[in-house]
């Protein structure tokens, strides 16, 4: 199963790869990274149907925000689920993300046990 992580901070890739290395090594998860909302959409559009089944996106990014990306994904790729990640756990971002169709809302620093649990639930189709 392929997950797309979208964040303008490039060190996020190393962090996700490190924290999920066992699952990646076992072939449970495949991770792809995009460093902007536009790059994420390009990756999704490059395969029909998209290979990505789930997106974790930062909310605060230059250019297209994560919330704008969420709305575009929900319109163009309605079967792809999206969870939002924010350094700010304020209720406004949370409420807007959830009302726009986000599956979950995580705050930074990311609790990778919670992220892994979410990924495993998606993998097994339970929730």
Coordinates of C-alpha atoms in Angstrom, one line a residue:
X1 CA 0.0 0.0 0.0
X2 CA 1.4 3.4 -1.0
X3 CA 1.2 6.4 1.3
X4 CA 2.0 9.9 0.1
X5 CA 3.4 12.3 2.7
X6 CA 3.2 16.0 1.7
X7 CA 5.3 18.6 3.6
X8 CA 7.4 21.5 2.5
X9 CA 10.1 20.5 5.1
X10 CA 12.3 18.0 3.4
X11 CA 13.6 16.5 6.7
X12 CA 10.1 15.0 7.2
X13 CA 11.1 12.3 4.6
X14 CA 14.0 11.1 6.7
X15 CA 11.9 11.2 9.8
X16 CA 9.0 9.1 8.3
X17 CA 11.5 6.6 6.7
X18 CA 13.3 6.2 10.0
X19 CA 10.2 5.8 12.2
X20 CA 8.5 3.4 9.7
X21 CA 11.6 1.5 8.6
X22 CA 10.5 -1.9 9.9
X23 CA 7.1 -1.6 8.0
X24 CA 8.9 -0.4 4.9
X25 CA 11.4 -3.2 5.1
X26 CA 8.7 -5.8 5.6
X27 CA 6.9 -4.4 2.5
X28 CA 3.7 -3.4 4.5
X29 CA 4.0 0.3 3.4
X30 CA 5.5 2.1 0.5
X31 CA 6.1 5.8 1.1
X32 CA 6.2 8.5 -1.5
X33 CA 6.9 12.2 -0.7
X34 CA 5.9 15.5 -2.2
X35 CA 7.2 18.8 -1.0
X36 CA 4.3 21.0 -2.1
X37 CA 0.6 20.6 -2.9
X38 CA 1.2 21.0 -6.6
X39 CA 3.8 18.3 -6.6
X40 CA 1.4 16.0 -4.7
X41 CA -1.3 16.6 -7.4
X42 CA 1.2 15.9 -10.2
X43 CA 2.2 12.6 -8.6
X44 CA -1.5 11.6 -8.2
X45 CA -2.3 12.6 -11.8
X46 CA 0.7 10.7 -13.2
X47 CA -1.0 7.3 -12.8
X48 CA -4.6 6.4 -13.7
X49 CA -5.8 5.3 -11.3
X50 CA -3.4 6.9 -8.7
X51 CA -1.1 4.4 -6.9
X52 CA -1.5 6.3 -3.7
X53 CA -4.4 5.2 -1.4
X54 CA -3.8 7.6 1.5
X55 CA -2.2 11.0 2.0
X56 CA -0.7 12.6 5.1
X57 CA -0.4 16.3 4.4
X58 CA 1.0 19.2 6.4
X59 CA -1.5 22.1 6.6
X60 CA 0.8 25.1 6.6
X61 CA 2.8 25.1 3.3
X62 CA 3.7 27.9 1.0
X63 CA 1.7 28.1 -2.2
X64 CA -1.1 25.6 -1.9
X65 CA -2.0 24.9 1.7
X66 CA -2.8 21.4 2.9
X67 CA -6.4 22.4 3.3
X68 CA -6.5 23.5 -0.3
X69 CA -4.8 20.2 -1.3
X70 CA -7.4 18.3 0.7
X71 CA -10.3 20.0 -1.2
X72 CA -8.7 19.3 -4.6
X73 CA -8.0 15.6 -3.7
X74 CA -11.5 15.1 -2.4
X75 CA -12.9 16.6 -5.7
X76 CA -10.6 14.9 -8.1
X77 CA -9.7 11.6 -6.3
X78 CA -12.6 10.9 -3.9
X79 CA -11.5 7.4 -3.0
X80 CA -8.1 8.7 -1.6
X81 CA -8.3 9.4 2.1
X82 CA -6.4 12.3 3.6
X83 CA -5.2 13.0 7.1
X84 CA -3.9 16.4 8.0
X85 CA -0.8 17.2 10.1
X86 CA -0.3 20.6 11.7
X87 CA 2.1 22.2 14.1
X88 CA -0.9 24.1 15.4
X89 CA -3.5 22.1 17.1
X90 CA -6.0 24.9 17.1
X91 CA -9.7 24.1 16.8
X92 CA -10.1 26.3 13.7
X93 CA -7.7 24.2 11.6
X94 CA -9.0 20.9 13.1
X95 CA -12.6 21.8 12.4
X96 CA -12.0 23.1 8.9
X97 CA -9.9 19.9 8.0
X98 CA -12.6 17.6 9.3
X99 CA -15.5 19.4 7.7
X100 CA -13.5 19.3 4.4
X101 CA -13.3 15.6 4.5
X102 CA -10.1 14.8 6.4
X103 CA -10.0 11.3 7.9
X104 CA -7.8 12.3 10.9
X105 CA -6.0 15.3 12.3
X106 CA -2.5 15.0 13.8
X107 CA -0.4 17.6 15.6
X108 CA 3.4 18.0 15.5
X109 CA 5.5 16.7 16.8
X110 CA 3.9 13.6 15.2
X111 CA 3.2 10.7 17.5
X112 CA 4.4 7.9 15.2
X113 CA 2.6 5.2 17.3
X114 CA -0.7 6.9 16.4
X115 CA 0.4 7.3 12.7
X116 CA 1.4 3.6 12.6
X117 CA -1.9 2.6 14.1
X118 CA -3.8 4.6 11.5
X119 CA -1.7 3.1 8.7
X120 CA -2.3 -0.4 10.0
X121 CA -6.1 0.2 10.2
X122 CA -6.1 1.4 6.6
X123 CA -4.1 -1.7 5.6
X124 CA -6.5 -4.1 7.3
X125 CA -9.6 -2.1 6.3
X126 CA -10.8 -1.6 9.8
X127 CA -11.7 1.5 11.9

